[in-house]
Amino acid sequence: MGENGHKVIEIPATLTVRELAETIQASPIDVIKQLMANGVMANINQQIDFDTAAIVMAEFGFEAHPTAAPEAPVADVPEMPVWRRWIEGEDPKQLGPRPPVVTILGHVDHGKTTLLDAIRKTNVAEGEAGGITQHIAAYQVKHKDQFITFLDTPGHAAFTAMRARGAQGADIAVLVVAADDGVMPQTREALAHARAARVPIVVALNKIDRDNANPDRVKQQLADIGLVADDWDGDTLIVPVSAKKGTGLEDLLEAIAMVGSQADIRANPKGKVIGTVLEAELDRAKGVVATLLVQNGTLRTGDVVVAGAAYGRIRAMFDFQGAQVQSAAPSTPVSVLGLSDVPTAGELFRVAEGDKDARAAAEAARVQALPGPAEPRAPRTLEQVFQAFQDGQTRDLRLVVKGDVQGSLEPIVTSLKNLGTAEIPVNVLHSAAGNITENDVMLAAASNAIVLGFSVTAEVAAMRAAEKEHVDVRLYDVIYRMTEDIEKALKGMLEPESRQVVLGRAEVRAVFRIPKGGQVAGCRVVKGELRRNSSVRVLRGDQVVHEGQITSLRHEKEDVREIREGFECGVGVKGFTEFAVGDLLESFTEEKVPAV
Ligand code: GDP
């Protein structure tokens, strides 16, 4: 027995929610609920650390002790920051720390832009270049001999758009909350976006200079959304600052550095070069100017870069202060000249082996981007998400839920979560009152989630984004319809049904004998169409007299693949030689579909 009379159980430094549930013989849903109550949004396969597990275990009456068990190999961790995947193949001996890349998120007018400017002003040394300081999408500051890179496009929209393209610009999110205004809708939204990306969060409690600033009240609000201050026994660093007066900035940088070193952000400066396009534009004089954030390897002048359908040899490269440089190490933002086309912001770039490789990759990307039958990159509709689950690509159902009023949202979210099972947990990434926005759709796109709306509509920009990113947006006016859909779908996810789709009907007008004892029915299609590689049912009155594959389908002696309403055709059916004039042929196919 442990100190509190709790039973002692040994657990490793990290374990998945599923493993934790098994260890303490609790249902994973209950464990997930407990985690949520402690402000941790985790799905069943997510790794949680010892301390988090210990808190949950205490709730269940167990005391956690560390074991010396080896940690799970990184490759088994299904959810991790994207950059970890990039360095998977790298020589561990070559991996070294790289500066953290920070994005600033928060509610409108809470001071994101002011904070970015203040940090830049007080910490960026005047450039040697002496030229016009250009404003590029990121800058670096030095804090106690260490660099920190700041993305200069504040807000979760830009951040999540990047994730939707498979990139992840930032390693750490600074959530700006005004001390006089407190936690607001976009604060919650930003938090949901940061959590979905699994980036650590530092809170900047801004406008502390204001008379009506009430830091304790805001800290309580933050605790309510799972960000418990470290001086309140939580693990969130909440730093009081005034962006306007420039106070507290050093403390903020210190907090960022600390969280950065905990996150163990690494790269191989000698490894393969990969990173994210932060912004790009066509300049009349210089051609394509692209700002790139190097995330692994070292980018050099003369390298051939591919970013989506754009590629080219870097002619010249400049740091964020406009000074020409020859190389850029990991976490360094640079603007480069030499690309053929303007790449999309948020897209990944890499250095190609040579011109040929680059051209081929860019061409492949261009073809993939063409509108057409190409598969969307990630599963997006309710049906596709379930299919992905069956294929083992996803382990939970992720939802973004919007409702008309906060009061109606809570029961909806609770009932949706309760639909989840141990095998398929329902993970609500974000829920809020209000119409469905573009940001909601982008969060869903970046996280393979579905957007559900209750008594709300989707904004035009949201619908456009949904179409572009293939996100399923479902609107409901009746709660049980929504839960019923999800419930049916969850069942369908486990056992897809096969559904017959009737393609069309044809009436038999004449019967012909063919060599080798076969028969062909001379038909006229009365509805829909007949397809050669479909099945048919032969109907005589109310009776089905035969079911089988169509073996031949002809129109005026030509073999055809399909035949439409109003046209005549000759139809042969496998193993059937008893056609009669007046029979009806019903052409159908079978589709495996979840029971939605
Ligand atoms: P953003 O929308 O989050 O980027 O917010 P801004 O940076 O544009 O700031 C919104 C307003 O708040 C501006 O009028 C700023 O001058 C003001 N502001 C920002 N930071 C502070 C601060 O620390 N103290 C005070 N008093 N005002 C601030």
mmCIF file with all atom_site columns, C-alpha atoms and ligand atoms in Angstrom, residues 104-117 154-155 176 178 180 186 205-212 241-247, ligand 1:
data_model
loop_
_atom_site.group_PDB
_atom_site.id
_atom_site.type_symbol
_atom_site.label_atom_id
_atom_site.label_alt_id
_atom_site.label_comp_id
_atom_site.label_asym_id
_atom_site.label_entity_id
_atom_site.label_seq_id
_atom_site.pdbx_PDB_ins_code
_atom_site.Cartn_x
_atom_site.Cartn_y
_atom_site.Cartn_z
_atom_site.occupancy
_atom_site.B_iso_or_equiv
_atom_site.pdbx_formal_charge
_atom_site.auth_seq_id
_atom_site.auth_comp_id
_atom_site.auth_asym_id
_atom_site.auth_atom_id
_atom_site.pdbx_PDB_model_num
ATOM   1  C CA  . ILE A 1 104 ? 1.085   33.622 -31.172 1.00 0.00 ? 104 ILE A CA  1
ATOM   2  C CA  . LEU A 1 105 ? -2.598  32.819 -30.766 1.00 0.00 ? 105 LEU A CA  1
ATOM   3  C CA  . GLY A 1 106 ? -5.489  34.454 -28.935 1.00 0.00 ? 106 GLY A CA  1
ATOM   4  C CA  . HIS A 1 107 ? -8.694  36.436 -29.062 1.00 0.00 ? 107 HIS A CA  1
ATOM   5  C CA  . VAL A 1 108 ? -8.923  39.490 -31.295 1.00 0.00 ? 108 VAL A CA  1
ATOM   6  C CA  . ASP A 1 109 ? -7.594  42.710 -29.699 1.00 0.00 ? 109 ASP A CA  1
ATOM   7  C CA  . HIS A 1 110 ? -5.917  40.886 -26.836 1.00 0.00 ? 110 HIS A CA  1
ATOM   8  C CA  . GLY A 1 111 ? -2.583  42.141 -28.136 1.00 0.00 ? 111 GLY A CA  1
ATOM   9  C CA  . LYS A 1 112 ? -1.035  39.504 -30.412 1.00 0.00 ? 112 LYS A CA  1
ATOM   10 C CA  . THR A 1 113 ? 0.342   41.981 -32.929 1.00 0.00 ? 113 THR A CA  1
ATOM   11 C CA  . THR A 1 114 ? 1.520   44.394 -30.252 1.00 0.00 ? 114 THR A CA  1
ATOM   12 C CA  . LEU A 1 115 ? 3.286   41.554 -28.461 1.00 0.00 ? 115 LEU A CA  1
ATOM   13 C CA  . LEU A 1 116 ? 5.025   40.361 -31.626 1.00 0.00 ? 116 LEU A CA  1
ATOM   14 C CA  . ASP A 1 117 ? 6.182   43.908 -32.345 1.00 0.00 ? 117 ASP A CA  1
ATOM   15 C CA  . PRO A 1 154 ? -0.559  35.645 -35.473 1.00 0.00 ? 154 PRO A CA  1
ATOM   16 C CA  . GLY A 1 155 ? -3.761  33.674 -35.086 1.00 0.00 ? 155 GLY A CA  1
ATOM   17 C CA  . VAL A 1 176 ? -2.347  35.742 -25.440 1.00 0.00 ? 176 VAL A CA  1
ATOM   18 C CA  . ALA A 1 178 ? -5.905  40.118 -21.991 1.00 0.00 ? 178 ALA A CA  1
ATOM   19 C CA  . ASP A 1 180 ? -8.890  42.850 -18.335 1.00 0.00 ? 180 ASP A CA  1
ATOM   20 C CA  . GLN A 1 186 ? -11.419 32.847 -29.733 1.00 0.00 ? 186 GLN A CA  1
ATOM   21 C CA  . LEU A 1 205 ? -1.389  37.334 -19.586 1.00 0.00 ? 205 LEU A CA  1
ATOM   22 C CA  . ASN A 1 206 ? -1.331  40.646 -21.415 1.00 0.00 ? 206 ASN A CA  1
ATOM   23 C CA  . LYS A 1 207 ? -2.392  44.222 -20.649 1.00 0.00 ? 207 LYS A CA  1
ATOM   24 C CA  . ILE A 1 208 ? -1.339  43.745 -17.052 1.00 0.00 ? 208 ILE A CA  1
ATOM   25 C CA  . ASP A 1 209 ? -0.723  47.527 -16.976 1.00 0.00 ? 209 ASP A CA  1
ATOM   26 C CA  . ARG A 1 210 ? -4.434  48.258 -17.209 1.00 0.00 ? 210 ARG A CA  1
ATOM   27 C CA  . ASP A 1 211 ? -6.275  49.473 -14.097 1.00 0.00 ? 211 ASP A CA  1
ATOM   28 C CA  . ASN A 1 212 ? -9.045  46.993 -14.616 1.00 0.00 ? 212 ASN A CA  1
ATOM   29 C CA  . VAL A 1 241 ? 3.146   40.908 -19.552 1.00 0.00 ? 241 VAL A CA  1
ATOM   30 C CA  . SER A 1 242 ? 2.371   44.287 -20.963 1.00 0.00 ? 242 SER A CA  1
ATOM   31 C CA  . ALA A 1 243 ? 3.038   44.294 -24.665 1.00 0.00 ? 243 ALA A CA  1
ATOM   32 C CA  . LYS A 1 244 ? 2.394   48.021 -24.713 1.00 0.00 ? 244 LYS A CA  1
ATOM   33 C CA  . LYS A 1 245 ? 4.841   48.910 -21.965 1.00 0.00 ? 245 LYS A CA  1
ATOM   34 C CA  . GLY A 1 246 ? 7.260   46.136 -22.828 1.00 0.00 ? 246 GLY A CA  1
ATOM   35 C CA  . THR A 1 247 ? 7.190   44.563 -19.368 1.00 0.00 ? 247 THR A CA  1
HETATM 36 P P1  . GDP B 2 .   ? -4.532  41.610 -31.760 1.00 0.00 ? 1   GDP B P1  1
HETATM 37 O O1  . GDP B 2 .   ? -5.852  41.762 -32.459 1.00 0.00 ? 1   GDP B O1  1
HETATM 38 O O2  . GDP B 2 .   ? -4.576  40.473 -30.787 1.00 0.00 ? 1   GDP B O2  1
HETATM 39 O O3  . GDP B 2 .   ? -3.353  41.514 -32.679 1.00 0.00 ? 1   GDP B O3  1
HETATM 40 O O4  . GDP B 2 .   ? -4.360  42.911 -30.835 1.00 0.00 ? 1   GDP B O4  1
HETATM 41 P P2  . GDP B 2 .   ? -3.458  44.193 -31.070 1.00 0.00 ? 1   GDP B P2  1
HETATM 42 O O5  . GDP B 2 .   ? -2.039  43.876 -30.879 1.00 0.00 ? 1   GDP B O5  1
HETATM 43 O O6  . GDP B 2 .   ? -3.862  44.837 -32.350 1.00 0.00 ? 1   GDP B O6  1
HETATM 44 O O7  . GDP B 2 .   ? -3.913  45.081 -29.837 1.00 0.00 ? 1   GDP B O7  1
HETATM 45 C C1  . GDP B 2 .   ? -5.249  45.538 -29.665 1.00 0.00 ? 1   GDP B C1  1
HETATM 46 C C2  . GDP B 2 .   ? -5.289  46.810 -28.843 1.00 0.00 ? 1   GDP B C2  1
HETATM 47 O O8  . GDP B 2 .   ? -4.817  46.556 -27.522 1.00 0.00 ? 1   GDP B O8  1
HETATM 48 C C3  . GDP B 2 .   ? -4.385  47.896 -29.400 1.00 0.00 ? 1   GDP B C3  1
HETATM 49 O O9  . GDP B 2 .   ? -5.046  49.117 -29.250 1.00 0.00 ? 1   GDP B O9  1
HETATM 50 C C4  . GDP B 2 .   ? -3.144  47.838 -28.504 1.00 0.00 ? 1   GDP B C4  1
HETATM 51 O O10 . GDP B 2 .   ? -2.510  49.072 -28.401 1.00 0.00 ? 1   GDP B O10 1
HETATM 52 C C5  . GDP B 2 .   ? -3.751  47.413 -27.182 1.00 0.00 ? 1   GDP B C5  1
HETATM 53 N N1  . GDP B 2 .   ? -2.771  46.683 -26.366 1.00 0.00 ? 1   GDP B N1  1
HETATM 54 C C6  . GDP B 2 .   ? -2.045  45.624 -26.734 1.00 0.00 ? 1   GDP B C6  1
HETATM 55 N N2  . GDP B 2 .   ? -1.255  45.213 -25.711 1.00 0.00 ? 1   GDP B N2  1
HETATM 56 C C7  . GDP B 2 .   ? -1.509  46.030 -24.678 1.00 0.00 ? 1   GDP B C7  1
HETATM 57 C C8  . GDP B 2 .   ? -1.008  46.112 -23.341 1.00 0.00 ? 1   GDP B C8  1
HETATM 58 O O11 . GDP B 2 .   ? -0.164  45.350 -22.885 1.00 0.00 ? 1   GDP B O11 1
HETATM 59 N N3  . GDP B 2 .   ? -1.531  47.107 -22.565 1.00 0.00 ? 1   GDP B N3  1
HETATM 60 C C9  . GDP B 2 .   ? -2.469  47.974 -23.008 1.00 0.00 ? 1   GDP B C9  1
HETATM 61 N N4  . GDP B 2 .   ? -2.922  48.883 -22.167 1.00 0.00 ? 1   GDP B N4  1
HETATM 62 N N5  . GDP B 2 .   ? -2.953  47.925 -24.253 1.00 0.00 ? 1   GDP B N5  1
HETATM 63 C C10 . GDP B 2 .   ? -2.479  46.974 -25.089 1.00 0.00 ? 1   GDP B C10 1
#
